[in-house]
Amino acid sequence: MSSLNSTLPPNVSLVRPQFFYINGLSNIPYVKYYYIFLCFVFTVTLLGNSFIMFIIYIEQSLHTPKYMAVFHLAAVDTCGSTALIPKMIEAFLFDFPLITYEACLANMFFVHLFQFLQSFTVVLLAYDRFVAICFPLKYHLMLTTAGMGKMLGGIWILAAGVLIVGVGFITRLSFCKSIVINSYFCDHGPVYRMSCNDNFPNYVIAQISITVLLAAPLTLILLTYACIILAVLKIASVEERIKAMKTCTSHLILVAMFYLPISAIYIAANITTVDPNTRIISTSLSSTIPPMMNPIIYTIKTEEVMKVVKKVHKRNKTIKPTLSRITK
């Protein structure tokens, strides 16, 4: 590693290395099996999210505000996994951990962008459940496909705007100490901490990003579910209460899978010292497993989608014998 660091020119006020070295996990036996597992995760993620997008696209009854958000989540999950996992596999499974300075900034932007878009999309799905349960008679007035489209466009502008500023501030840093990133991708935190000039503005940007793009969405989700619980308690029939809460099952699983691991990592990092390998495994799993599981959750746990899947399957069974008779 010293040979890599020696490539940095001395006595330069602003040092931008030609490349960074992504360190990843270290001193773990059979670690390559973990990256092989990520290959499996990536394949299932692509297939599962492509399937859920296909089902929503072909079925007219699913062209609703809720399923616009589900479609968007599937698309974001696909893009996020594509931005993250192939580079991890190239770096650690095929032993090519070098990444150019410009590619590192691009990797940082896109991985974080899709993570934050996932967070905001989960908020929009929480808003959908809030309106459906608390204002059922006004649902089609309060939540339209046009309105959902505007909200989806808004979260893209907000997430991209914050990240352009965050990545832009990286370009003012000088890297004269080390070019070894102790993470599994060009993570903003580990990168700005490597700098040898003043990185306090980057720290401020990082805290604002975490607050605006993770803490605030989770707070909004908790508030919506507090309102949902109050509305459900006002329902006289126990059966109707259970039915109302069942419509939230998929979303609650989604919230737990996405926010609990990330929140636990940030809380643990602020309370105590977290082993780098533990942090990398935890954050990498929290970034890769939810995109793989989301289409499964929204297929198995959602009655509308299951009906469409069964209808498509039945249609295919009907078409195949007809085609075989024609070919004969």
Short mmCIF file of C-alpha atoms in Angstrom, two decimals:
data_model
loop_
_atom_site.label_atom_id
_atom_site.label_comp_id
_atom_site.label_asym_id
_atom_site.label_seq_id
_atom_site.Cartn_x
_atom_site.Cartn_y
_atom_site.Cartn_z
CA MET A 1 0.00 0.00 0.00
CA SER A 2 2.96 2.34 0.65
CA SER A 3 3.83 2.09 -3.04
CA LEU A 4 0.37 3.42 -3.87
CA ASN A 5 0.74 6.31 -1.45
CA SER A 6 4.19 7.11 -2.81
CA THR A 7 2.62 7.94 -6.19
CA LEU A 8 1.13 11.09 -4.66
CA PRO A 9 3.19 14.19 -5.53
CA PRO A 10 4.80 15.94 -2.51
CA ASN A 11 4.42 19.61 -1.51
CA VAL A 12 1.28 20.20 -3.55
CA SER A 13 -1.47 22.35 -2.03
CA LEU A 14 -4.32 20.42 -3.65
CA VAL A 15 -3.66 16.74 -4.31
CA ARG A 16 -6.09 14.80 -6.47
CA PRO A 17 -4.75 11.27 -6.87
CA GLN A 18 -5.19 9.45 -10.14
CA PHE A 19 -6.89 6.60 -8.33
CA PHE A 20 -8.14 5.35 -4.96
CA TYR A 21 -7.76 1.88 -3.48
CA ILE A 22 -11.03 0.41 -2.12
CA ASN A 23 -9.94 -1.68 0.84
CA GLY A 24 -13.16 -3.55 1.71
CA LEU A 25 -13.07 -6.43 4.18
CA SER A 26 -9.68 -7.51 5.52
CA ASN A 27 -8.28 -10.53 7.38
CA ILE A 28 -11.49 -12.56 7.06
CA PRO A 29 -11.08 -16.19 5.93
CA TYR A 30 -13.13 -17.31 2.93
CA VAL A 31 -14.26 -13.72 2.35
CA LYS A 32 -14.66 -14.41 -1.39
CA TYR A 33 -17.69 -16.55 -0.59
CA TYR A 34 -19.37 -13.37 0.66
CA TYR A 35 -18.81 -11.71 -2.71
CA ILE A 36 -20.11 -14.81 -4.51
CA PHE A 37 -23.21 -14.47 -2.33
CA LEU A 38 -23.50 -10.86 -3.53
CA CYS A 39 -23.49 -12.16 -7.13
CA PHE A 40 -26.55 -14.22 -6.22
CA VAL A 41 -28.16 -11.21 -4.51
CA PHE A 42 -27.57 -9.05 -7.59
CA THR A 43 -29.08 -11.63 -9.94
CA VAL A 44 -32.21 -12.08 -7.78
CA THR A 45 -32.52 -8.29 -7.42
CA LEU A 46 -32.49 -7.76 -11.18
CA LEU A 47 -34.93 -10.60 -11.89
CA GLY A 48 -37.31 -9.75 -9.04
CA ASN A 49 -37.51 -6.02 -9.69
CA SER A 50 -37.79 -6.53 -13.45
CA PHE A 51 -40.70 -8.91 -12.78
CA ILE A 52 -42.54 -6.47 -10.50
CA MET A 53 -42.06 -3.62 -13.01
CA PHE A 54 -43.33 -5.87 -15.83
CA ILE A 55 -46.43 -6.87 -13.85
CA ILE A 56 -47.27 -3.25 -13.00
CA TYR A 57 -46.63 -2.11 -16.57
CA ILE A 58 -48.89 -4.69 -18.27
CA GLU A 59 -51.79 -4.56 -15.80
CA GLN A 60 -54.04 -1.54 -16.20
CA SER A 61 -55.62 -1.98 -12.76
CA LEU A 62 -52.22 -1.38 -11.15
CA HIS A 63 -51.75 2.00 -12.84
CA THR A 64 -52.52 3.80 -9.57
CA PRO A 65 -50.55 6.26 -7.39
CA LYS A 66 -49.51 3.49 -5.00
CA TYR A 67 -48.13 1.26 -7.72
CA MET A 68 -46.45 4.21 -9.42
CA ALA A 69 -44.42 4.47 -6.21
CA VAL A 70 -43.87 0.68 -6.11
CA PHE A 71 -42.70 0.75 -9.75
CA HIS A 72 -40.38 3.64 -8.92
CA LEU A 73 -38.99 1.75 -5.92
CA ALA A 74 -38.30 -1.31 -8.11
CA ALA A 75 -36.53 0.88 -10.70
CA VAL A 76 -34.47 2.65 -8.03
CA ASP A 77 -33.57 -0.68 -6.38
CA THR A 78 -32.39 -2.02 -9.75
CA CYS A 79 -30.29 1.07 -10.47
CA GLY A 80 -28.90 1.21 -6.92
CA SER A 81 -27.80 -2.42 -6.97
CA THR A 82 -26.26 -1.93 -10.43
CA ALA A 83 -24.32 1.11 -9.20
CA LEU A 84 -23.00 -0.78 -6.16
CA ILE A 85 -22.66 -4.56 -6.53
CA PRO A 86 -20.83 -5.00 -9.89
CA LYS A 87 -18.04 -2.68 -8.73
CA MET A 88 -17.80 -4.61 -5.44
CA ILE A 89 -17.52 -7.89 -7.33
CA GLU A 90 -14.90 -6.45 -9.69
CA ALA A 91 -12.89 -5.01 -6.79
CA PHE A 92 -12.97 -7.90 -4.34
CA LEU A 93 -13.85 -11.08 -6.24
CA PHE A 94 -11.69 -10.31 -9.29
CA ASP A 95 -8.99 -8.45 -7.33
CA PHE A 96 -9.24 -5.07 -9.05
CA PRO A 97 -9.74 -2.61 -6.14
CA LEU A 98 -8.41 0.48 -7.94
CA ILE A 99 -10.84 3.19 -9.03
CA THR A 100 -9.98 6.48 -10.71
CA TYR A 101 -10.64 9.78 -8.93
CA GLU A 102 -13.43 10.76 -11.34
CA ALA A 103 -15.02 7.28 -11.26
CA CYS A 104 -14.92 7.38 -7.46
CA LEU A 105 -16.89 10.64 -7.37
CA ALA A 106 -19.41 9.18 -9.85
CA ASN A 107 -19.71 5.99 -7.78
CA MET A 108 -20.22 8.05 -4.61
CA PHE A 109 -22.94 10.17 -6.24
CA PHE A 110 -24.98 7.36 -7.78
CA VAL A 111 -24.80 4.89 -4.87
CA HIS A 112 -25.92 7.55 -2.37
CA LEU A 113 -28.48 8.98 -4.81
CA PHE A 114 -30.34 5.69 -5.16
CA GLN A 115 -30.11 5.00 -1.41
CA PHE A 116 -31.76 8.34 -0.68
CA LEU A 117 -34.36 7.83 -3.41
CA GLN A 118 -35.24 4.50 -1.79
CA SER A 119 -35.71 6.33 1.50
CA PHE A 120 -38.00 8.99 -0.01
CA THR A 121 -40.01 6.42 -1.97
CA VAL A 122 -40.72 4.53 1.25
CA VAL A 123 -42.06 7.83 2.65
CA LEU A 124 -44.39 8.23 -0.33
CA LEU A 125 -45.70 4.70 0.21
CA ALA A 126 -46.30 5.60 3.88
CA TYR A 127 -48.23 8.68 2.72
CA ASP A 128 -50.33 6.44 0.46
CA ARG A 129 -51.27 4.22 3.43
CA PHE A 130 -51.95 7.32 5.57
CA VAL A 131 -54.41 8.78 3.04
CA ALA A 132 -56.05 5.39 2.32
CA ILE A 133 -56.77 4.68 6.00
CA CYS A 134 -57.27 8.16 7.50
CA PHE A 135 -59.13 9.74 4.54
CA PRO A 136 -60.59 6.81 2.55
CA LEU A 137 -63.40 8.86 0.97
CA LYS A 138 -60.99 11.55 -0.21
CA TYR A 139 -58.24 9.16 -1.39
CA HIS A 140 -58.74 9.76 -5.12
CA LEU A 141 -58.84 13.52 -4.57
CA MET A 142 -55.80 13.73 -2.27
CA LEU A 143 -53.62 11.25 -4.16
CA THR A 144 -53.69 11.20 -7.95
CA THR A 145 -51.28 9.75 -10.50
CA ALA A 146 -50.33 13.29 -11.56
CA GLY A 147 -49.72 14.26 -7.94
CA MET A 148 -47.60 11.14 -7.34
CA GLY A 149 -45.60 11.92 -10.48
CA LYS A 150 -44.87 15.44 -9.19
CA MET A 151 -43.80 14.08 -5.78
CA LEU A 152 -41.49 11.53 -7.43
CA GLY A 153 -39.97 14.29 -9.53
CA GLY A 154 -39.55 16.41 -6.40
CA ILE A 155 -37.62 13.74 -4.51
CA TRP A 156 -35.25 13.35 -7.46
CA ILE A 157 -34.54 17.09 -7.45
CA LEU A 158 -34.04 17.18 -3.67
CA ALA A 159 -31.80 14.09 -3.47
CA ALA A 160 -29.72 15.06 -6.51
CA GLY A 161 -29.36 18.65 -5.28
CA VAL A 162 -28.06 17.65 -1.85
CA LEU A 163 -25.65 15.10 -3.33
CA ILE A 164 -24.30 17.47 -5.99
CA VAL A 165 -23.32 19.82 -3.16
CA GLY A 166 -21.87 16.96 -1.09
CA VAL A 167 -19.80 15.48 -3.93
CA GLY A 168 -18.84 18.97 -5.09
CA PHE A 169 -17.29 19.69 -1.68
CA ILE A 170 -15.13 16.56 -2.05
CA THR A 171 -13.36 18.25 -4.98
CA ARG A 172 -11.95 20.93 -2.65
CA LEU A 173 -10.14 18.31 -0.55
CA SER A 174 -6.49 17.36 -0.80
CA PHE A 175 -5.53 13.69 -0.40
CA CYS A 176 -1.87 13.73 0.62
CA LYS A 177 -2.08 11.20 3.48
CA SER A 178 -3.65 8.09 1.99
CA ILE A 179 -5.64 6.86 -0.97
CA VAL A 180 -6.98 3.74 0.78
CA ILE A 181 -10.77 3.89 1.28
CA ASN A 182 -11.81 1.75 4.24
CA SER A 183 -15.19 0.85 2.82
CA TYR A 184 -16.77 -1.29 0.12
CA PHE A 185 -17.38 1.61 -2.29
CA CYS A 186 -16.47 5.29 -2.55
CA ASP A 187 -18.43 6.13 0.58
CA HIS A 188 -18.64 9.86 1.34
CA GLY A 189 -17.66 9.58 5.01
CA PRO A 190 -14.50 7.45 4.69
CA VAL A 191 -13.38 9.49 1.66
CA TYR A 192 -13.62 12.98 3.19
CA ARG A 193 -11.98 11.78 6.42
CA MET A 194 -8.85 10.83 4.41
CA SER A 195 -8.20 14.45 3.43
CA CYS A 196 -5.29 16.42 4.86
CA ASN A 197 -6.88 19.89 4.65
CA ASP A 198 -9.94 21.33 6.38
CA ASN A 199 -12.86 18.89 5.93
CA PHE A 200 -15.29 20.48 8.41
CA PRO A 201 -17.62 21.71 5.62
CA ASN A 202 -17.80 18.12 4.38
CA TYR A 203 -18.71 16.96 7.90
CA VAL A 204 -21.51 19.55 8.00
CA ILE A 205 -22.79 18.45 4.57
CA ALA A 206 -22.70 14.80 5.71
CA GLN A 207 -24.77 15.60 8.81
CA ILE A 208 -27.27 17.64 6.78
CA SER A 209 -27.56 14.81 4.24
CA ILE A 210 -28.19 12.20 6.95
CA THR A 211 -30.80 14.46 8.59
CA VAL A 212 -32.64 15.48 5.42
CA LEU A 213 -32.42 12.22 3.53
CA LEU A 214 -32.63 9.56 6.27
CA ALA A 215 -33.64 10.91 9.70
CA ALA A 216 -36.40 13.22 8.41
CA PRO A 217 -38.03 10.52 6.21
CA LEU A 218 -38.02 8.03 9.09
CA THR A 219 -39.61 10.66 11.37
CA LEU A 220 -42.32 11.35 8.78
CA ILE A 221 -43.04 7.62 8.47
CA LEU A 222 -43.37 7.25 12.24
CA LEU A 223 -45.74 10.24 12.35
CA THR A 224 -47.91 8.80 9.56
CA TYR A 225 -48.17 5.48 11.38
CA ALA A 226 -49.07 7.25 14.63
CA CYS A 227 -51.98 8.83 12.73
CA ILE A 228 -52.85 5.50 11.11
CA ILE A 229 -52.96 3.73 14.50
CA LEU A 230 -55.24 6.47 15.93
CA ALA A 231 -57.55 6.16 12.91
CA VAL A 232 -57.64 2.34 13.17
CA LEU A 233 -58.51 2.51 16.89
CA LYS A 234 -61.60 4.59 16.01
CA ILE A 235 -62.93 1.76 13.80
CA ALA A 236 -65.64 -0.09 15.72
CA SER A 237 -65.28 -3.51 14.10
CA VAL A 238 -62.27 -5.61 15.11
CA GLU A 239 -62.30 -7.33 11.71
CA GLU A 240 -62.16 -3.97 9.93
CA ARG A 241 -59.26 -2.90 12.15
CA ILE A 242 -57.29 -6.03 11.25
CA LYS A 243 -58.15 -5.59 7.57
CA ALA A 244 -56.93 -1.97 7.64
CA MET A 245 -53.64 -2.90 9.30
CA LYS A 246 -53.10 -5.81 6.89
CA THR A 247 -52.89 -3.31 4.04
CA CYS A 248 -49.83 -1.86 5.80
CA THR A 249 -48.00 -5.18 6.30
CA SER A 250 -45.85 -4.99 3.16
CA HIS A 251 -44.87 -1.42 3.84
CA LEU A 252 -44.03 -2.05 7.52
CA ILE A 253 -41.72 -4.92 6.54
CA LEU A 254 -40.12 -2.62 3.98
CA VAL A 255 -39.59 0.13 6.58
CA ALA A 256 -38.07 -2.31 9.09
CA MET A 257 -35.70 -3.82 6.51
CA PHE A 258 -34.51 -0.47 5.20
CA TYR A 259 -34.28 1.73 8.30
CA LEU A 260 -33.48 -0.57 11.24
CA PRO A 261 -30.01 -1.74 10.02
CA ILE A 262 -28.97 1.77 8.91
CA SER A 263 -30.21 3.35 12.15
CA ALA A 264 -28.46 0.69 14.26
CA ILE A 265 -25.16 1.28 12.43
CA TYR A 266 -25.28 5.07 12.89
CA ILE A 267 -26.30 4.81 16.56
CA ALA A 268 -23.58 2.24 17.29
CA ALA A 269 -20.96 4.38 15.51
CA ASN A 270 -21.85 7.39 17.68
CA ILE A 271 -21.93 5.43 20.94
CA THR A 272 -18.91 3.16 20.62
CA THR A 273 -16.12 2.13 18.27
CA VAL A 274 -17.36 -0.25 15.59
CA ASP A 275 -14.97 -2.77 14.05
CA PRO A 276 -14.40 -1.78 10.37
CA ASN A 277 -15.28 -5.28 9.11
CA THR A 278 -18.50 -5.29 11.15
CA ARG A 279 -19.44 -1.87 9.80
CA ILE A 280 -18.70 -2.86 6.19
CA ILE A 281 -20.65 -6.13 6.36
CA SER A 282 -23.61 -4.47 8.11
CA THR A 283 -23.81 -1.51 5.74
CA SER A 284 -23.26 -3.61 2.62
CA LEU A 285 -26.03 -6.04 3.63
CA SER A 286 -28.39 -3.17 4.48
CA SER A 287 -27.68 -1.72 1.02
CA THR A 288 -28.09 -4.95 -0.96
CA ILE A 289 -30.66 -7.16 0.80
CA PRO A 290 -33.69 -4.78 0.85
CA PRO A 291 -33.60 -4.24 -2.96
CA MET A 292 -33.61 -8.03 -3.37
CA MET A 293 -36.48 -8.55 -0.90
CA ASN A 294 -38.76 -5.65 -1.91
CA PRO A 295 -40.24 -7.33 -5.02
CA ILE A 296 -40.77 -10.55 -3.06
CA ILE A 297 -42.57 -8.63 -0.30
CA TYR A 298 -44.74 -6.71 -2.76
CA THR A 299 -45.62 -9.90 -4.65
CA ILE A 300 -46.35 -12.36 -1.84
CA LYS A 301 -47.77 -9.89 0.69
CA THR A 302 -49.92 -7.84 -1.70
CA GLU A 303 -53.25 -9.26 -2.77
CA GLU A 304 -53.63 -7.09 -5.89
CA VAL A 305 -50.26 -8.16 -7.29
CA MET A 306 -50.87 -11.84 -6.52
CA LYS A 307 -54.17 -11.68 -8.42
CA VAL A 308 -52.40 -10.25 -11.47
CA VAL A 309 -49.61 -12.87 -11.23
CA LYS A 310 -52.20 -15.66 -11.12
CA LYS A 311 -54.07 -14.10 -14.04
CA VAL A 312 -50.89 -13.86 -16.14
CA HIS A 313 -49.98 -17.45 -15.25
CA LYS A 314 -53.46 -18.66 -16.19
CA ARG A 315 -53.31 -16.73 -19.47
CA ASN A 316 -49.96 -18.32 -20.34
CA LYS A 317 -51.32 -21.81 -19.60
CA THR A 318 -54.21 -21.10 -21.97
CA ILE A 319 -51.99 -19.67 -24.73
CA LYS A 320 -49.44 -22.54 -24.77
CA PRO A 321 -51.88 -25.33 -25.81
CA THR A 322 -53.35 -23.02 -28.46
CA LEU A 323 -49.91 -22.30 -29.90
CA SER A 324 -49.01 -25.99 -29.92
CA ARG A 325 -52.21 -26.82 -31.88
CA ILE A 326 -51.46 -24.05 -34.38
CA THR A 327 -47.88 -25.25 -34.93
CA LYS A 328 -49.12 -28.80 -35.52
#
